[in-house]
Amino acid sequence: KAGVTQTPRYLIKTRGQQVTLSCSPISGHRSVSWYQQTPGQGLQFLFEYFSETQRNKGNFPGRFSGRQFSNSRSEMNVSTLELGDSALYLCASSKGQGNEKLFFGSGTQLSVL
Amino acid sequence: AQSVSQHNHHVILSEAASLELGCNYSYGGTVNLFWYVQYPGQHLQLLLKYFSGDPLVKGIKGFEAEFIKSKFSFNLRKPSVQWSDTAEYFCAVNAQNNDMRFGAGTRLTVKP
């Protein structure tokens, strides 16, 4: 069974640009969650999608958005990039029933110059 | 929303020493509690979890954690650490709505 796949693995962007990250969950998983990981801050919750609907949302500005497709694949978009957006963005999937473990991808390392 | 505090940012131990990593959460309702581990260069993976029942839960690689409801704590323990336990450890709380919140993480370095 393939794991959670995130693409691309690395990205370098400049301030003001936008970026789209992709996540393919484990087959059969309908929930996809996104996290931002930075040293000292741990994992900050961005949002969670279940069956194409955003079910939970963290405390990030509106520049951070996402969506989920009918095949459960998810994309995350960050517009008007800032230097502080440099981080590892992790995607995690689960069946979405609320009390189960998350399966994480390797992440996309975003560097904003 | 629930929040999670991990008090130790970086812990350095010698092999065979005992380990205890603190985790406190703030949420008044029923919670599910997790510890995840991230070994160097690897994905985050589940170490152990607590949903209900015996508050002392055992996970992989000899780790265990105790849920103390009155203290809103879920501390991770291991009696004797090994060099291979060097990793970053994250405590997480899920308030049964699939909104999983993580602590800032504790980096453990075990000296051989």
XYZ file of C-alpha atoms in Angstrom:
225
model
C 0.000 0.000 0.000
C 1.545 3.299 -1.082
C 2.065 5.909 1.618
C 1.187 9.577 1.613
C 2.887 11.281 -1.314
C 3.750 14.949 -1.366
C 5.077 16.873 -4.333
C 7.296 18.639 -4.918
C 9.884 17.685 -2.317
C 11.627 21.059 -2.425
C 10.589 24.504 -3.618
C 12.380 27.825 -3.776
C 10.277 30.919 -4.313
C 10.671 34.655 -3.882
C 8.576 37.017 -1.823
C 5.260 37.927 -3.397
C 4.980 34.780 -5.477
C 2.413 32.084 -4.914
C 2.899 28.350 -4.543
C 0.787 25.205 -4.791
C 1.667 22.028 -2.944
C 0.124 18.642 -3.634
C -0.718 15.686 -1.436
C -1.983 12.231 -2.400
C -3.335 10.346 0.614
C -3.233 6.633 1.260
C -5.815 4.806 -0.801
C -9.133 4.703 1.050
C -8.320 7.661 3.289
C -10.787 10.518 2.967
C -9.262 12.991 5.393
C -6.238 15.117 4.576
C -4.681 17.502 7.089
C -1.982 20.071 6.443
C 0.640 21.260 8.927
C 3.441 23.790 8.880
C 6.582 22.613 10.678
C 9.272 25.051 11.767
C 12.096 24.651 14.312
C 10.872 25.614 17.766
C 7.221 25.924 16.714
C 6.521 22.275 16.109
C 3.602 21.421 13.869
C 1.094 24.191 13.374
C -2.283 23.027 12.111
C -3.398 24.654 8.876
C -6.611 22.862 7.897
C -8.249 19.517 7.414
C -10.358 18.368 4.497
C -12.801 15.493 4.444
C -14.834 14.503 1.393
C -13.933 17.715 -0.456
C -15.043 19.953 2.430
C -12.891 21.911 4.816
C -13.850 20.481 8.187
C -11.330 22.155 10.510
C -9.170 25.242 10.225
C -6.192 26.563 12.168
C -5.159 30.158 12.808
C -3.399 31.021 9.588
C -4.141 34.078 7.416
C -6.320 33.847 4.345
C -3.216 33.662 2.135
C -3.190 29.969 3.040
C -5.907 28.017 1.323
C -6.590 24.486 0.265
C -8.926 22.195 -1.519
C -9.645 18.538 -1.890
C -10.679 16.685 -4.995
C -13.135 13.832 -5.432
C -10.280 11.299 -5.382
C -9.212 12.708 -1.956
C -6.049 14.284 -3.312
C -5.476 17.694 -1.797
C -3.682 20.861 -2.741
C -2.527 23.708 -0.559
C -1.940 27.182 -1.946
C -0.038 30.058 -0.402
C -0.369 33.418 -2.093
C 1.811 36.511 -1.715
C 4.625 34.578 -0.086
C 6.501 36.077 2.854
C 9.924 35.187 4.217
C 8.252 33.738 7.307
C 6.423 31.173 5.195
C 9.662 29.237 4.801
C 8.954 25.910 6.433
C 8.358 22.211 5.940
C 4.742 21.656 4.948
C 3.432 18.274 5.978
C 0.374 16.478 4.789
C -1.256 13.684 6.763
C -4.092 11.371 5.874
C -6.530 9.184 7.764
C -9.910 7.580 7.231
C -11.385 10.633 8.927
C -13.343 9.029 11.708
C -11.878 11.233 14.394
C -9.946 9.017 16.760
C -7.281 7.443 14.645
C -3.654 8.000 13.934
C -2.395 10.144 11.096
C -0.117 8.913 8.359
C 2.371 11.565 7.321
C 4.113 12.290 4.070
C 7.737 13.383 3.741
C 6.722 17.003 3.353
C 7.521 19.837 0.977
C 10.389 22.051 2.063
C 9.541 25.591 0.981
C 12.184 28.297 1.010
C 11.130 31.881 0.394
C 13.947 34.246 -0.598
C -9.527 24.813 20.194
C -7.304 22.546 22.203
C -3.621 23.382 22.679
C -0.593 21.333 23.671
C 2.491 22.310 25.674
C 5.759 20.430 25.706
C 8.030 21.896 28.326
C 11.349 20.424 27.281
C 12.784 21.820 24.084
C 15.961 19.738 23.988
C 16.891 16.846 26.247
C 20.338 15.267 26.255
C 20.816 11.908 27.938
C 23.425 9.184 28.082
C 22.507 5.669 27.013
C 20.681 3.665 29.703
C 19.379 6.802 31.399
C 15.663 7.064 32.093
C 13.518 9.415 30.060
C 10.446 11.442 30.868
C 9.083 14.044 28.461
C 6.330 16.310 29.666
C 3.119 17.058 27.792
C 0.172 19.118 28.989
C -2.936 20.017 27.074
C -5.748 22.445 27.518
C -9.187 21.172 26.665
C -12.052 20.481 28.984
C -13.759 17.686 27.127
C -12.906 14.160 26.091
C -9.629 13.897 24.245
C -7.572 11.353 22.399
C -3.856 11.642 23.102
C -0.892 10.675 20.973
C 2.861 10.692 20.914
C 4.544 10.823 17.522
C 8.251 10.449 16.792
C 10.332 11.784 13.943
C 13.666 10.025 13.496
C 16.308 11.914 11.513
C 15.394 11.892 7.856
C 12.176 9.935 8.370
C 8.425 10.583 8.414
C 6.549 11.342 11.557
C 5.181 8.093 12.921
C 2.945 7.071 15.774
C 4.651 5.971 18.995
C 1.562 5.349 21.115
C -1.981 6.570 21.693
C -4.591 6.806 24.408
C -8.323 6.762 23.756
C -9.854 5.331 26.921
C -9.383 2.674 29.589
C -6.078 2.013 31.324
C -4.350 5.396 31.629
C -0.943 3.747 31.300
C -0.396 2.928 27.646
C 2.482 1.082 26.092
C 3.837 1.821 22.662
C 6.577 0.633 20.391
C 10.258 0.345 21.319
C 9.649 0.218 25.079
C 7.965 3.602 25.364
C 4.981 4.188 27.609
C 2.854 7.171 28.592
C 0.552 7.917 31.464
C -2.638 9.931 31.140
C -3.393 11.915 34.293
C -6.745 13.552 33.711
C -6.611 15.781 36.792
C -3.327 17.264 35.603
C -4.226 17.388 31.901
C -0.970 15.582 31.283
C 0.259 12.770 29.077
C 3.952 12.315 29.836
C 6.130 9.979 27.813
C 8.565 7.642 29.570
C 11.192 5.067 28.825
C 13.216 3.332 31.557
C 16.438 3.032 29.585
C 17.118 4.994 26.404
C 19.285 3.868 23.529
C 21.311 5.847 21.026
C 18.706 4.910 18.387
C 16.047 6.832 20.344
C 17.640 10.078 19.198
C 14.736 11.838 17.496
C 12.149 14.559 17.881
C 9.064 13.679 19.902
C 5.697 15.355 19.483
C 2.701 15.156 21.755
C -0.696 15.578 20.051
C -4.297 15.977 21.116
C -7.421 15.217 19.149
C -10.711 16.362 20.617
C -12.656 13.804 18.610
C -13.348 16.111 15.710
C -10.322 15.100 13.680
C -8.621 18.394 14.524
C -5.244 17.084 15.691
C -3.078 19.647 17.479
C 0.606 19.114 18.146
C 3.053 20.479 20.675
C 6.255 22.246 19.687
C 8.241 19.032 19.994
C 11.116 17.859 22.171
C 14.428 17.003 20.600
C 16.065 14.055 22.321
C 19.781 13.433 21.896
C 21.151 10.221 23.353
C 24.905 10.112 23.731
C 26.505 6.690 23.201
